[in-house]
Short mmCIF file of C-alpha atoms in Angstrom, two decimals:
data_model
loop_
_atom_site.label_atom_id
_atom_site.label_comp_id
_atom_site.label_asym_id
_atom_site.label_seq_id
_atom_site.Cartn_x
_atom_site.Cartn_y
_atom_site.Cartn_z
CA MET Z 1 106.04 114.04 108.25
CA SER Z 2 104.48 112.66 111.43
CA GLU Z 3 106.49 110.05 113.37
CA HIS Z 4 103.93 107.27 113.78
CA VAL Z 5 101.37 106.09 111.18
CA LEU Z 6 98.73 103.43 111.85
CA VAL Z 7 97.54 101.52 108.80
CA VAL Z 8 94.16 99.80 109.30
CA GLY Z 9 93.76 96.87 107.00
CA GLY Z 10 96.48 94.41 105.77
CA GLY Z 11 95.44 93.57 102.22
CA VAL Z 12 97.75 94.45 99.31
CA ILE Z 13 96.71 98.13 99.51
CA GLY Z 14 97.51 98.28 103.22
CA LEU Z 15 100.75 96.31 102.98
CA LEU Z 16 102.04 98.36 100.09
CA THR Z 17 100.98 101.63 101.80
CA ALA Z 18 102.99 100.58 104.90
CA TYR Z 19 105.95 99.53 102.80
CA ASN Z 20 106.05 102.87 100.96
CA LEU Z 21 105.49 104.87 104.14
CA ALA Z 22 108.26 103.17 106.09
CA ALA Z 23 110.97 105.19 104.20
CA HIS Z 24 109.41 108.49 105.24
CA VAL Z 25 108.26 108.15 108.90
CA ASP Z 26 109.75 107.00 112.20
CA ARG Z 27 107.24 104.21 112.77
CA VAL Z 28 104.50 102.33 110.94
CA THR Z 29 102.02 99.92 112.61
CA LEU Z 30 99.83 97.87 110.36
CA ILE Z 31 96.86 96.06 111.85
CA ASP Z 32 94.32 93.57 110.33
CA ARG Z 33 91.23 91.93 111.61
CA SER Z 34 92.60 88.48 110.76
CA ALA Z 35 95.87 87.37 109.07
CA VAL Z 36 97.16 89.87 106.52
CA GLY Z 37 96.12 89.48 102.85
CA GLN Z 38 93.46 86.88 103.45
CA GLU Z 39 90.49 88.76 101.87
CA SER Z 40 90.18 89.96 98.32
CA SER Z 41 94.02 90.28 97.98
CA TRP Z 42 94.21 86.53 98.30
CA ALA Z 43 91.03 85.67 96.49
CA GLY Z 44 91.49 87.61 93.28
CA GLY Z 45 92.92 86.33 89.99
CA GLY Z 46 95.88 88.81 89.81
CA ILE Z 47 95.50 90.05 86.21
CA VAL Z 48 97.56 93.28 86.00
CA SER Z 49 94.83 94.98 83.97
CA PRO Z 50 91.12 95.78 84.49
CA LEU Z 51 89.13 93.04 82.76
CA TYR Z 52 87.71 95.51 80.26
CA PRO Z 53 89.98 98.59 80.62
CA TRP Z 54 88.09 100.61 77.99
CA ARG Z 55 84.91 100.49 80.07
CA TYR Z 56 86.43 102.47 82.96
CA SER Z 57 86.88 106.21 83.53
CA PRO Z 58 90.16 107.98 82.93
CA ALA Z 59 90.67 107.99 86.80
CA VAL Z 60 90.95 104.22 86.80
CA THR Z 61 92.99 104.16 83.58
CA ALA Z 62 95.58 106.58 84.98
CA LEU Z 63 96.24 104.39 88.03
CA ALA Z 64 96.20 101.21 86.00
CA HIS Z 65 98.75 102.40 83.44
CA TRP Z 66 101.21 103.57 86.08
CA SER Z 67 100.86 100.34 88.02
CA GLN Z 68 101.22 98.08 84.96
CA ASP Z 69 104.49 99.80 84.09
CA PHE Z 70 105.71 99.55 87.66
CA TYR Z 71 104.81 95.93 88.51
CA PRO Z 72 107.83 94.20 86.97
CA GLN Z 73 110.28 96.22 89.05
CA LEU Z 74 108.10 95.81 92.15
CA GLY Z 75 108.20 92.00 91.64
CA GLN Z 76 111.94 91.98 91.15
CA ARG Z 77 112.55 94.22 94.19
CA LEU Z 78 110.47 92.06 96.53
CA ALA Z 79 112.03 88.85 95.22
CA ALA Z 80 115.53 90.25 95.86
CA GLU Z 81 114.60 91.53 99.33
CA THR Z 82 112.66 88.56 100.59
CA GLY Z 83 113.48 85.51 98.46
CA ILE Z 84 109.71 85.24 97.68
CA ASP Z 85 108.96 85.74 93.89
CA PRO Z 86 105.46 87.23 93.41
CA GLU Z 87 105.70 85.79 89.84
CA VAL Z 88 104.82 88.80 87.65
CA HIS Z 89 104.13 86.60 84.66
CA THR Z 90 103.67 88.35 81.27
CA THR Z 91 101.46 86.10 79.13
CA GLY Z 92 99.28 88.54 77.15
CA LEU Z 93 95.54 88.44 77.10
CA TYR Z 94 92.99 87.53 74.43
CA TRP Z 95 89.49 88.96 74.53
CA LEU Z 96 87.09 86.80 72.45
CA ASP Z 97 83.88 87.82 70.68
CA LEU Z 98 83.53 91.25 72.32
CA GLU Z 99 80.34 93.18 71.73
CA ASP Z 100 82.27 96.46 72.12
CA GLU Z 101 85.41 95.59 70.21
CA ALA Z 102 85.31 98.85 68.25
CA GLU Z 103 85.27 100.84 71.45
CA ALA Z 104 88.15 98.78 72.87
CA LEU Z 105 90.30 99.43 69.77
CA ALA Z 106 89.45 103.09 69.83
CA TRP Z 107 90.38 103.33 73.52
CA ALA Z 108 93.64 101.61 72.84
CA GLN Z 109 94.51 104.04 70.07
CA ARG Z 110 93.70 107.03 72.27
CA ASN Z 111 95.72 105.73 75.18
CA HIS Z 112 98.65 104.34 73.11
CA ARG Z 113 98.18 100.79 74.48
CA PRO Z 114 99.30 97.70 72.44
CA LEU Z 115 95.82 96.28 71.94
CA ALA Z 116 94.90 95.19 68.43
CA ALA Z 117 92.50 92.90 66.55
CA VAL Z 118 94.03 89.52 65.53
CA ASP Z 119 93.01 86.88 63.08
CA ILE Z 120 91.01 84.16 64.84
CA SER Z 121 93.09 81.48 63.10
CA SER Z 122 96.26 82.98 64.54
CA THR Z 123 94.55 83.01 68.00
CA TYR Z 124 93.87 79.32 67.71
CA ALA Z 125 97.43 78.73 66.53
CA ALA Z 126 98.77 80.54 69.61
CA VAL Z 127 96.28 78.98 72.05
CA PRO Z 128 95.46 75.52 70.50
CA VAL Z 129 93.53 74.46 73.64
CA LEU Z 130 90.95 77.19 73.13
CA GLY Z 131 87.40 76.01 72.69
CA ALA Z 132 85.85 75.96 69.21
CA GLY Z 133 83.46 78.46 67.81
CA PHE Z 134 84.99 81.77 68.70
CA GLU Z 135 84.93 84.17 65.74
CA ARG Z 136 86.87 87.32 66.71
CA ALA Z 137 89.74 88.18 69.06
CA ILE Z 138 91.71 91.19 70.25
CA TYR Z 139 95.03 90.84 72.03
CA MET Z 140 97.29 92.77 74.29
CA ALA Z 141 100.74 91.23 74.41
CA ASP Z 142 102.23 92.94 77.49
CA VAL Z 143 99.47 92.06 80.09
CA ALA Z 144 100.89 90.17 83.04
CA ASN Z 145 99.38 88.34 85.99
CA VAL Z 146 100.81 88.38 89.47
CA ARG Z 147 100.48 85.36 91.84
CA ASN Z 148 98.68 87.37 94.43
CA PRO Z 149 99.16 85.03 97.49
CA ARG Z 150 102.90 85.20 96.89
CA LEU Z 151 102.66 88.96 96.50
CA VAL Z 152 101.05 89.15 99.93
CA LYS Z 153 103.69 86.87 101.44
CA ALA Z 154 106.52 88.90 99.91
CA LEU Z 155 105.10 92.21 101.18
CA LYS Z 156 104.57 90.74 104.65
CA ALA Z 157 108.15 89.46 104.75
CA ALA Z 158 109.48 92.81 103.52
CA LEU Z 159 107.57 94.64 106.27
CA ASN Z 160 108.75 92.19 108.97
CA ALA Z 161 112.34 92.89 107.92
CA LEU Z 162 112.00 96.64 108.44
CA PRO Z 163 113.01 97.78 111.95
CA ASN Z 164 110.44 100.56 112.06
CA VAL Z 165 107.35 98.53 111.05
CA MET Z 166 105.18 96.41 113.35
CA VAL Z 167 102.47 94.06 111.89
CA ARG Z 168 99.70 93.10 114.31
CA GLU Z 169 97.26 90.48 113.09
CA TYR Z 170 93.95 89.48 114.60
CA CYS Z 171 93.51 93.04 115.78
CA GLU Z 172 90.00 94.03 114.67
CA VAL Z 173 89.08 97.72 114.97
CA GLN Z 174 85.85 98.77 116.55
CA ASP Z 175 86.01 102.55 116.00
CA PHE Z 176 88.27 105.51 116.04
CA VAL Z 177 89.76 107.46 118.88
CA LEU Z 178 89.03 111.23 118.53
CA ASP Z 179 90.48 114.40 119.99
CA GLY Z 180 87.68 116.81 119.05
CA GLN Z 181 87.26 115.99 115.33
CA ARG Z 182 90.86 114.86 114.86
CA VAL Z 183 91.48 111.04 114.59
CA ILE Z 184 94.34 110.07 116.82
CA GLY Z 185 93.96 106.26 116.78
CA VAL Z 186 91.60 103.35 117.09
CA HIS Z 187 89.78 101.20 119.63
CA SER Z 188 90.61 97.56 118.84
CA VAL Z 189 90.23 94.12 120.40
CA GLN Z 190 93.92 94.52 121.48
CA GLY Z 191 93.17 97.78 123.21
CA GLU Z 192 93.56 101.47 122.30
CA LEU Z 193 96.19 102.13 119.61
CA LEU Z 194 97.29 105.82 119.11
CA ALA Z 195 99.15 107.36 116.22
CA ASP Z 196 99.90 110.70 114.65
CA GLU Z 197 98.07 109.68 111.39
CA VAL Z 198 95.69 106.87 110.61
CA VAL Z 199 95.28 105.30 107.15
CA LEU Z 200 92.15 103.31 106.40
CA THR Z 201 92.87 100.50 103.92
CA ALA Z 202 90.23 98.03 105.10
CA GLY Z 203 88.76 97.03 101.75
CA ALA Z 204 85.13 95.95 101.87
CA TRP Z 205 84.97 96.87 105.57
CA SER Z 206 86.03 100.46 105.11
CA GLY Z 207 82.46 101.77 104.84
CA GLU Z 208 81.38 100.05 108.03
CA LEU Z 209 84.29 101.57 109.96
CA LEU Z 210 83.64 105.07 108.69
CA GLN Z 211 79.99 104.73 109.74
CA THR Z 212 81.23 104.91 113.30
CA LEU Z 213 82.26 108.48 112.49
CA GLY Z 214 78.88 109.26 110.82
CA VAL Z 215 80.58 109.26 107.44
CA GLY Z 216 78.71 107.56 104.53
CA LEU Z 217 81.34 106.00 102.37
CA PRO Z 218 79.81 104.20 99.41
CA VAL Z 219 82.01 101.06 99.63
CA GLU Z 220 80.25 97.76 100.00
CA PRO Z 221 81.17 94.04 99.68
CA VAL Z 222 80.69 92.38 96.31
CA LYS Z 223 81.23 88.65 96.42
CA GLY Z 224 83.30 86.86 93.77
CA GLN Z 225 83.84 83.12 93.49
CA MET Z 226 86.65 81.35 91.63
CA ILE Z 227 87.92 77.82 90.98
CA LEU Z 228 91.33 76.41 90.39
CA TYR Z 229 92.54 73.49 88.21
CA LYS Z 230 95.99 71.88 88.07
CA TYR Z 231 97.19 71.01 84.55
CA ALA Z 232 100.50 70.69 82.69
CA ALA Z 233 102.78 73.70 83.04
CA ASP Z 234 102.67 74.48 79.31
CA PHE Z 235 98.92 73.79 78.82
CA LEU Z 236 97.70 77.42 78.56
CA PRO Z 237 100.22 79.94 77.12
CA SER Z 238 98.13 83.09 77.54
CA MET Z 239 95.21 84.48 79.48
CA VAL Z 240 91.84 84.27 77.73
CA LEU Z 241 88.56 86.04 78.41
CA ALA Z 242 85.06 85.52 76.95
CA LYS Z 243 81.53 86.30 78.20
CA GLY Z 244 82.81 87.86 81.38
CA ARG Z 245 84.81 84.83 82.44
CA TYR Z 246 88.54 84.36 82.28
CA ALA Z 247 91.23 81.71 82.49
CA ILE Z 248 94.66 82.68 83.99
CA PRO Z 249 97.66 80.32 83.76
CA ARG Z 250 100.15 80.23 86.55
CA ARG Z 251 103.78 79.15 85.74
CA ASP Z 252 103.37 75.75 87.41
CA GLY Z 253 100.29 74.68 85.49
CA HIS Z 254 97.55 75.90 87.86
CA ILE Z 255 94.66 77.46 85.91
CA LEU Z 256 92.36 79.97 87.65
CA ILE Z 257 88.78 80.41 86.33
CA GLY Z 258 86.72 83.36 87.46
CA SER Z 259 84.68 84.97 88.51
CA THR Z 260 81.11 85.55 89.79
CA LEU Z 261 79.73 88.97 90.73
CA GLU Z 262 77.26 88.75 93.63
CA HIS Z 263 75.68 91.05 96.12
CA ALA Z 264 75.44 88.91 99.16
CA GLY Z 265 76.61 91.12 102.05
CA PHE Z 266 79.60 89.78 103.95
CA ASP Z 267 78.78 86.10 103.16
CA LYS Z 268 81.86 84.38 101.63
CA THR Z 269 80.35 80.87 101.48
CA PRO Z 270 81.22 79.04 98.18
CA THR Z 271 78.07 77.81 96.43
CA GLN Z 272 77.34 74.81 94.22
CA GLU Z 273 75.55 77.14 91.76
CA ALA Z 274 78.76 79.13 91.28
CA LEU Z 275 80.83 75.93 90.94
CA ASP Z 276 78.64 74.56 88.21
CA SER Z 277 78.64 77.93 86.35
CA LEU Z 278 82.36 78.37 86.67
CA MET Z 279 83.04 74.76 85.56
CA ALA Z 280 80.81 75.37 82.54
CA SER Z 281 82.79 78.54 81.60
CA ALA Z 282 86.03 76.61 82.03
CA VAL Z 283 84.98 73.95 79.56
CA ASP Z 284 83.65 76.57 77.07
CA LEU Z 285 87.05 78.24 77.17
CA LEU Z 286 89.26 75.22 77.48
CA PRO Z 287 87.41 71.95 76.66
CA ALA Z 288 90.29 69.72 77.97
CA LEU Z 289 89.25 70.81 81.46
CA ALA Z 290 86.13 68.65 81.07
CA ASP Z 291 88.43 65.76 82.10
CA ALA Z 292 89.81 67.58 85.11
CA THR Z 293 88.33 68.24 88.57
CA PRO Z 294 88.85 71.63 90.21
CA VAL Z 295 91.26 71.36 93.08
CA ARG Z 296 89.78 74.32 94.94
CA GLN Z 297 86.82 76.72 95.04
CA TRP Z 298 86.77 79.94 97.07
CA ALA Z 299 85.07 83.32 97.39
CA GLY Z 300 86.25 86.78 98.30
CA LEU Z 301 84.65 90.16 98.93
CA ARG Z 302 85.61 93.09 96.63
CA PRO Z 303 85.29 96.67 97.96
CA GLY Z 304 82.65 97.85 95.56
CA SER Z 305 82.61 101.60 94.84
CA PRO Z 306 80.91 103.98 92.37
CA GLU Z 307 82.44 103.42 88.93
CA GLY Z 308 85.27 101.49 90.57
CA VAL Z 309 87.19 104.64 91.42
CA PRO Z 310 89.00 104.39 94.70
CA PHE Z 311 89.03 106.96 97.55
CA ILE Z 312 92.55 108.20 98.04
CA GLY Z 313 93.46 111.17 100.26
CA PRO Z 314 92.67 112.93 103.50
CA LEU Z 315 89.18 113.28 105.06
CA PRO Z 316 89.09 116.98 105.95
CA ARG Z 317 86.27 116.71 108.49
CA HIS Z 318 88.46 114.39 110.50
CA PRO Z 319 92.14 115.57 110.30
CA GLY Z 320 94.59 112.78 110.84
CA LEU Z 321 92.55 110.23 108.85
CA TRP Z 322 93.52 109.20 105.33
CA LEU Z 323 91.67 106.87 102.97
CA ASN Z 324 93.09 104.36 100.42
CA CYS Z 325 90.07 102.11 99.72
CA GLY Z 326 87.19 101.25 97.38
CA HIS Z 327 89.24 99.74 94.53
CA TYR Z 328 86.36 97.32 93.61
CA ARG Z 329 87.61 94.71 91.07
CA ASN Z 330 91.03 96.27 90.54
CA GLY Z 331 92.81 96.41 93.90
CA LEU Z 332 95.75 94.32 92.73
CA VAL Z 333 95.96 96.31 89.40
CA LEU Z 334 95.83 99.71 90.97
CA ALA Z 335 97.82 99.07 94.14
CA PRO Z 336 101.25 100.36 93.18
CA ALA Z 337 99.91 103.75 91.87
CA SER Z 338 97.31 104.16 94.62
CA CYS Z 339 99.80 103.59 97.39
CA ARG Z 340 102.42 105.82 95.74
CA LEU Z 341 99.77 108.57 95.32
CA LEU Z 342 98.67 108.37 98.92
CA VAL Z 343 102.23 108.58 100.25
CA ASP Z 344 102.94 111.50 97.89
CA LEU Z 345 99.99 113.36 99.41
CA MET Z 346 100.90 112.41 103.04
CA VAL Z 347 104.56 113.51 102.80
CA GLY Z 348 103.82 116.59 100.70
CA ARG Z 349 105.71 115.77 97.55
CA ASP Z 350 104.54 116.19 93.94
CA ALA Z 351 101.85 113.64 93.24
CA VAL Z 352 102.72 110.97 90.66
CA ILE Z 353 99.12 111.21 89.28
CA ASP Z 354 96.59 114.03 89.60
CA PRO Z 355 94.93 113.34 92.90
CA ALA Z 356 91.63 115.26 92.18
CA PRO Z 357 89.49 112.35 90.92
CA TYR Z 358 90.13 110.27 94.04
CA ALA Z 359 89.72 113.04 96.65
CA PRO Z 360 87.27 111.78 99.35
CA GLN Z 361 85.85 115.17 100.32
CA ASP Z 362 84.29 115.62 96.80
CA ARG Z 363 82.78 112.20 96.54
CA ILE Z 364 81.25 111.13 99.90
CA ASP Z 365 78.41 112.14 102.16
CA LEU Z 366 79.93 114.08 104.99
#
């Protein structure tokens, strides 16, 4: 394996890619246009499941299942190494009044996932703060959420503790350095940075960077807004989801409500319209929140991609360049499997998951 790898983009995908690579190469440099983990990795809710897993292709399902099974040990390992607990918090998830409940249950049976219909009275007994009027529920007991800002902090601390890893923040990339067609580095605001291999993990900005090579990667920013409440630590015992909106409990009583889905370019400005809509959803789900005021509102940019299937693997037209991007709404969910798969491919070991569905050369305009 090559001796120096440059990872462009310091979200959870980039951080975990660098963390996995460090055991196999002499040197890893990770760069980010701002501080690491400040974009969609920070902004998301951190549910360790796609919101509606049965609506995705087998390609997303394969990554999600591997990651879900791996997350508890990842959280424990990072907490032990850094003293920062990412809080992988298993609460289960209730889906309420689904239109496609039959499809969800059939998917669960095919994929051997513990998702089942539950009596609505038992749902209200388990989640007594739930709003009135819901008629049907399905429940998956083993769904966790991860406190994504803490996951980012833990990964950054783990990288900073490794002697062969350098993290360079506020190092925006303008384009790539080429030797013929081979990518040998990047031009950045901190100057030219050269490496044996370059990995692009720049989230919503990945498509723009590949445009500088004349490569049309169908990854675009999709804005999502969320709000946060602070309530009693035992207020909400489980995650709940209805009408496309969800409530996620943290261990300390914070409740996240999300999220919007907006095509607004790279604009991350929170809006009053979204605040009103999210507060209305919060009260529908959890009426007690009518007496509370959100303590925060924010927006992030998801890396939208066709069918939410990420691009993972080499770009044959430009040797030396690897992609791990385009995870859309599921970057946190899919990160452990995606980063393991990429490193498997880079170091030439047996892939943990069939890499074919994610191969860039079969899916983009070269």
